[in-house]
Coordinates of C-alpha atoms in Angstrom, one line a residue:
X83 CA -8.0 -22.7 7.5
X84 CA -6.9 -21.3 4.5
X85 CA -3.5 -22.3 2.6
X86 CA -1.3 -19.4 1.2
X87 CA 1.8 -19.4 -0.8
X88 CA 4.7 -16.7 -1.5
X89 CA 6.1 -17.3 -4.5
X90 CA 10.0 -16.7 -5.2
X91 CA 11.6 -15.7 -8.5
X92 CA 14.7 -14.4 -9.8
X93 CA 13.5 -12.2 -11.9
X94 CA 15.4 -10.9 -15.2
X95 CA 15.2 -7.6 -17.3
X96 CA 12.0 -8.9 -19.7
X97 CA 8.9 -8.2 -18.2
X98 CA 7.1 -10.8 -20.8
X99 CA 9.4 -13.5 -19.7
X100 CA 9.2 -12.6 -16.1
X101 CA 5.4 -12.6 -16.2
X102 CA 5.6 -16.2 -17.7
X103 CA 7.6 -17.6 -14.9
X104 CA 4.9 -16.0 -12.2
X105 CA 1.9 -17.6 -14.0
X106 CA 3.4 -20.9 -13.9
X107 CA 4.6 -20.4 -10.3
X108 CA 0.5 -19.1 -9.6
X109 CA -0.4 -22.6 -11.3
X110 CA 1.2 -24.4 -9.4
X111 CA 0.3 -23.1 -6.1
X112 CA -3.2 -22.9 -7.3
X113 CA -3.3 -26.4 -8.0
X114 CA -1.9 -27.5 -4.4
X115 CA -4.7 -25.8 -3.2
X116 CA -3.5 -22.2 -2.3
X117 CA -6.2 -19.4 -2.1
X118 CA -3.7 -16.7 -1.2
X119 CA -0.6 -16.4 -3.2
X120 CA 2.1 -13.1 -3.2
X121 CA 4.4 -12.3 -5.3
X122 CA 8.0 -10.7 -5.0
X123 CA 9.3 -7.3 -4.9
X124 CA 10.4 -6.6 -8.6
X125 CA 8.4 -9.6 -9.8
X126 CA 8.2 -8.3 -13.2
X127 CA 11.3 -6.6 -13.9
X128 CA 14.8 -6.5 -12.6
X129 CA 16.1 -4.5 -14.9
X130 CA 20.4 -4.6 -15.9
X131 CA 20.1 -0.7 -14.7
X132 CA 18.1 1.0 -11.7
X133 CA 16.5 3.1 -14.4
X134 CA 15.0 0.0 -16.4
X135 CA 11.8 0.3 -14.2
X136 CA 11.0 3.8 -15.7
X137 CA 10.8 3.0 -19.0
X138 CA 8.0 -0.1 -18.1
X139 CA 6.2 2.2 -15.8
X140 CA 2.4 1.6 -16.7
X141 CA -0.2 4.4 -15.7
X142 CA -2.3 3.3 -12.5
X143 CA -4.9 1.3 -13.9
X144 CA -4.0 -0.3 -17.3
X145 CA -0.9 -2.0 -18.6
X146 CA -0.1 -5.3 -19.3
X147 CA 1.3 -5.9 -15.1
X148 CA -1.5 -4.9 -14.5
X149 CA -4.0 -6.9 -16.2
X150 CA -1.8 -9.7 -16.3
X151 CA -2.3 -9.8 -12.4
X152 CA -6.4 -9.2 -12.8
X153 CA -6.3 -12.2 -15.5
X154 CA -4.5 -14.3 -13.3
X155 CA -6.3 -14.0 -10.0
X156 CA -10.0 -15.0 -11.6
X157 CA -7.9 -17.7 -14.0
X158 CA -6.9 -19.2 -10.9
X159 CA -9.5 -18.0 -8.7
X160 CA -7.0 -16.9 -5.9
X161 CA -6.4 -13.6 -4.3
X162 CA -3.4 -12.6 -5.6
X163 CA -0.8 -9.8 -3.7
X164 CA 1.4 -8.5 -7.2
X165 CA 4.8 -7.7 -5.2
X166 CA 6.1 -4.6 -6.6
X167 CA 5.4 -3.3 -10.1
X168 CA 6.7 -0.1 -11.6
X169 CA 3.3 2.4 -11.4
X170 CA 3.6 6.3 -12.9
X171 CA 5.0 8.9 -10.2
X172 CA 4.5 12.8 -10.1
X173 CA 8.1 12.9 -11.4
X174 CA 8.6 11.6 -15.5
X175 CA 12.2 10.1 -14.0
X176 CA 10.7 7.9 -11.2
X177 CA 8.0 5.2 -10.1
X178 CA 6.1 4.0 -7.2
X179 CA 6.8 0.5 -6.2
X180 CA 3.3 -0.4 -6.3
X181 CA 1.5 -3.7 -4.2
X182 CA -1.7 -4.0 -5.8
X183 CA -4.0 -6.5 -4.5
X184 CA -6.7 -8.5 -6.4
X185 CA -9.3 -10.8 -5.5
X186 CA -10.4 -14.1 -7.0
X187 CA -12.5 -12.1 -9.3
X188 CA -9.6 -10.1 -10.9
X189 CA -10.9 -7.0 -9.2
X190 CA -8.6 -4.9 -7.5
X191 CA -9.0 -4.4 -4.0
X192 CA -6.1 -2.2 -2.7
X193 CA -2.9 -0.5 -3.7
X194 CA 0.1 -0.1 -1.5
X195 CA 3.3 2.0 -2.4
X196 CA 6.4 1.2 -0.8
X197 CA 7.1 3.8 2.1
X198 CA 10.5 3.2 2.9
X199 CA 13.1 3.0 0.2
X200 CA 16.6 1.3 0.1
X201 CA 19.4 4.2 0.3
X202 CA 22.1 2.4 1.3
X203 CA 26.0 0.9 1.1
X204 CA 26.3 -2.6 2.4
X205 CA 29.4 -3.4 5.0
X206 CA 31.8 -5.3 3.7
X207 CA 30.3 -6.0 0.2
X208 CA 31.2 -2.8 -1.6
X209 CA 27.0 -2.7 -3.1
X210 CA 25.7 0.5 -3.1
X211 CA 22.1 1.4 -3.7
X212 CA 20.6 4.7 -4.1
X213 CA 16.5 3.2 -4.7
X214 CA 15.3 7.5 -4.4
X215 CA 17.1 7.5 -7.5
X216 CA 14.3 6.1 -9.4
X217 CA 11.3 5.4 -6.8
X218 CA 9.3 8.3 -5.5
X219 CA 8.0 6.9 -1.7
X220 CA 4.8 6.3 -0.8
X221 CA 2.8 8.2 2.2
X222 CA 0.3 5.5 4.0
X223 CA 0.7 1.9 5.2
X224 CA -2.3 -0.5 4.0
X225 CA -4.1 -2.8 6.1
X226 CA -7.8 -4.6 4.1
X227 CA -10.3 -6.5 5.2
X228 CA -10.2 -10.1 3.7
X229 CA -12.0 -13.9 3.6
X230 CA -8.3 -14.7 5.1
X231 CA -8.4 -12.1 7.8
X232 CA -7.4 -8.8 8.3
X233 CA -4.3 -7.9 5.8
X234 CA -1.6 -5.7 6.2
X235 CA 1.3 -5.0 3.3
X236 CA 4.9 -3.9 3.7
X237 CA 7.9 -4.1 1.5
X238 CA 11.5 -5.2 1.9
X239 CA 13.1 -2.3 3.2
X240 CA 9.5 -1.6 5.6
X241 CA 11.0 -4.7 7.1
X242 CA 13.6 -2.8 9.5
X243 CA 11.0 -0.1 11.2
X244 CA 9.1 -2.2 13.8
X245 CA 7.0 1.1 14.3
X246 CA 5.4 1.1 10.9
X247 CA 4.1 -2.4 12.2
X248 CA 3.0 -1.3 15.2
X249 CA 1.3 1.7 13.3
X250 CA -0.4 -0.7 11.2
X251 CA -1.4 -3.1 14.2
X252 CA -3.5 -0.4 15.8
X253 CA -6.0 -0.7 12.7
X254 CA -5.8 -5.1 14.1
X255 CA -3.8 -7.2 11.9
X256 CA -3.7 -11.4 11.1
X257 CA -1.7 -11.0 8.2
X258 CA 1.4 -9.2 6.6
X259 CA 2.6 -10.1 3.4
X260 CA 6.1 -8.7 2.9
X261 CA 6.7 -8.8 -0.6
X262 CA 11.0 -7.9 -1.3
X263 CA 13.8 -8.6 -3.0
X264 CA 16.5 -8.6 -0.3
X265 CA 20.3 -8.6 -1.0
X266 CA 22.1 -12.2 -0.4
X267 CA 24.3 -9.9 1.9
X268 CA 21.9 -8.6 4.2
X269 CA 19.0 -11.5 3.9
X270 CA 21.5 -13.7 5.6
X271 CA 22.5 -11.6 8.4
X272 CA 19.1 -10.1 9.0
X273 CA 16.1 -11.6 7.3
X274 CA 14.5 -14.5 9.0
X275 CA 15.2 -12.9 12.3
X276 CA 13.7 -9.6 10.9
X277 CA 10.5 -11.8 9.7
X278 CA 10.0 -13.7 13.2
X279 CA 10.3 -10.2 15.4
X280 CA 7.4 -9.0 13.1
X281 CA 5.8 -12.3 13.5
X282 CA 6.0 -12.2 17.5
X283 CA 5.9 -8.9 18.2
X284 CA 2.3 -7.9 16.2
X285 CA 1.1 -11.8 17.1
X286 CA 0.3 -12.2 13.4
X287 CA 0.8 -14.3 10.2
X288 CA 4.2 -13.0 7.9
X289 CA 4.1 -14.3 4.7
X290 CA 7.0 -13.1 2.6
X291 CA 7.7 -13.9 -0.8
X292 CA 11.7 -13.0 -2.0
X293 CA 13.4 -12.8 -5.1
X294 CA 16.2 -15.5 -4.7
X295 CA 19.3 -15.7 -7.1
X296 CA 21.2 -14.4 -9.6
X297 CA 19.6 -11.9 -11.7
X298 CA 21.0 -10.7 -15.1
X299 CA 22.1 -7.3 -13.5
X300 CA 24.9 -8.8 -11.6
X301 CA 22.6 -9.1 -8.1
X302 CA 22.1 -11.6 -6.0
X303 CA 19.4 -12.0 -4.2
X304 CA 19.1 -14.1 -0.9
X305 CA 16.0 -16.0 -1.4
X306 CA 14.5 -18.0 1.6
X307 CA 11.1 -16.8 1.2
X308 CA 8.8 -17.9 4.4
X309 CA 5.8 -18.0 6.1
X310 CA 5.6 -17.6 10.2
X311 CA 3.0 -18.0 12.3
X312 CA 2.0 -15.7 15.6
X313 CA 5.0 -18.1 17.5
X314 CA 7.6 -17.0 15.3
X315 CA 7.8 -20.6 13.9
X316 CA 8.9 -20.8 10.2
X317 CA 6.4 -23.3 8.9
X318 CA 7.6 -23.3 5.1
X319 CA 11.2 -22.0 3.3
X320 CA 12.1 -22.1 -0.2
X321 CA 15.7 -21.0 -0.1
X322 CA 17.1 -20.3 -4.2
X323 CA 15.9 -20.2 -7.2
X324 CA 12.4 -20.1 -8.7
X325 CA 9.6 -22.1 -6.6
X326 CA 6.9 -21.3 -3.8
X327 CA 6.2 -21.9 0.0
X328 CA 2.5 -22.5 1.7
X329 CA 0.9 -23.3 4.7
X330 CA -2.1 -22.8 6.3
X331 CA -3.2 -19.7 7.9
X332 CA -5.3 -21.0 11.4
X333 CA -7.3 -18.1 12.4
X334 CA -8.1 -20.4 15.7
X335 CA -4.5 -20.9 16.2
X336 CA -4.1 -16.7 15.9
X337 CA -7.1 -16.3 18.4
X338 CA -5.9 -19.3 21.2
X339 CA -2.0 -17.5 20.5
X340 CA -3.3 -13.8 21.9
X341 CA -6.3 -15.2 24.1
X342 CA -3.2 -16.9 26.4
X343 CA -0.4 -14.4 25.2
X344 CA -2.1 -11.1 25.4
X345 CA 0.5 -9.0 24.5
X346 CA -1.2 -6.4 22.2
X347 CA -3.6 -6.1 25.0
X348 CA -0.8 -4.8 27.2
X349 CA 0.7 -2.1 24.9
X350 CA 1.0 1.0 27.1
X351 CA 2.7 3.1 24.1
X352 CA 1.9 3.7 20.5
X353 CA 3.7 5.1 17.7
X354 CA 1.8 8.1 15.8

């Protein structure tokens, strides 16, 4: 067994102070024994305007996220999932949210850029968000092979298309890590019951670290970050403000869960 954290923040518009708060928060998962700990969406800048993230942008490869994220992982010797940060994009107005993924080493292992992006208006809450604005979307989902199991990364928004999950589950998935930075509005209507479907349906670990509070820029965010296991049972919750969740990922637990409930065996229809 192996114990992982998601760490939750509410992260502000200085990406010095920001990156601060996240190597405290990696301490002290570290040091309860964590060997797996992710980040949130926006973990190193919520900026007071959507356009904040452009000027921060780093080229893919070296910045100060970037190597703050490297340092960090071999400092702490954990594998570290970095949330989103703001990576250069074909057009000089826009970013990739970018998940990179380092090992205990402080080598990176894999980049994911956020496929689905957050274009809407919230009922009843009068928050509009326009994300195309100022993040160019990604093309490919990510699953990796790690000592934890086989790895699969999404981001907030992924959250609502079950069939970029069961696109990803055909290359075998233990593990998604959801990094995100969902609205107070719309995590409490729809987030822990988002997290569990993905849970149950793909028989798998979620781990999902969430911004959770108020952030400079007038946001709330809802918080709650979680792990589930293959049941759909939440086994840890941090619900505001800055802190961290773990638990142990059980690869016998995943195996005796689909050996006796062998739904992915029984899939007669696949997503392309």
């Amino acid at each position: 067994m192996t114990i992982c954290a998601a760490i939750q923040m509410a992260s502000g518009p200085q990406v010095s102070a920001n990156l601060l708060e996240a190597e405290k928060l990696i301490s002290e998962a570290a040091k309860a024994g964590a060997k797996f700990v992710a980040l949130p969406e926006n973990f190193a800048i919520m900026g007071l305007h959507e356009l904040d993230k452009v000027k921060v942008r780093e080229e893919d490869g070296k910045g100060i996220i970037q190597e703050f994220l490297s340092v960090a992982a071999k400092k702490y010797n954990v594998w570290i999932v970095g949330g989103t940060i703001p990576l250069a994009a074909t057009s000089p107005d826009k970013v990739r949210a970018a998940c990179l993924i380092y090992d205990n080493l402080g080598q990176r292992i894999a980049r994911y850029d956020k496929v689905h992006l957050f274009d809407v208006s919230v009922p009843d809450s009068g928050e509009e968000y326009k994300e195309s604005d100022s993040v160019e979307p990604g093309e490919h989902f990510c699953v990796i092979e790690t000592p934890f199991g086989r790895l699969g990364v999404a981001v907030c928004y992924d959250l609502r298309f079950p069939e970029f999950f069961r696109s990803m589950s055909r290359s075998d998935l233990d593990i998604i890590v959801i990094p995100s930075a969902f609205t107070a509005k719309t995590g409490a209507a729809h987030w822990e019951i988002l997290l569990r479907a993905r849970a149950i349906e793909n028989l798998c670990y979620v781990i999902a670290p969430n911004q959770g509070g108020f952030h400079k820029n007038g946001r709330q965010t809802f918080g709650h970050s979680m792990i589930v296991d293959p049941w759909g049972v939440v086994l840890d919750c941090y619900k505001t403000g800055s802190g961290f969740v773990s638990a142990n990922i059980d690869k016998n637990r995943l195996e005796k869960t689909r050996a006796s409930f062998p739904v992915l065996e029984h899939r007669r229809f696949f997503c392309e």
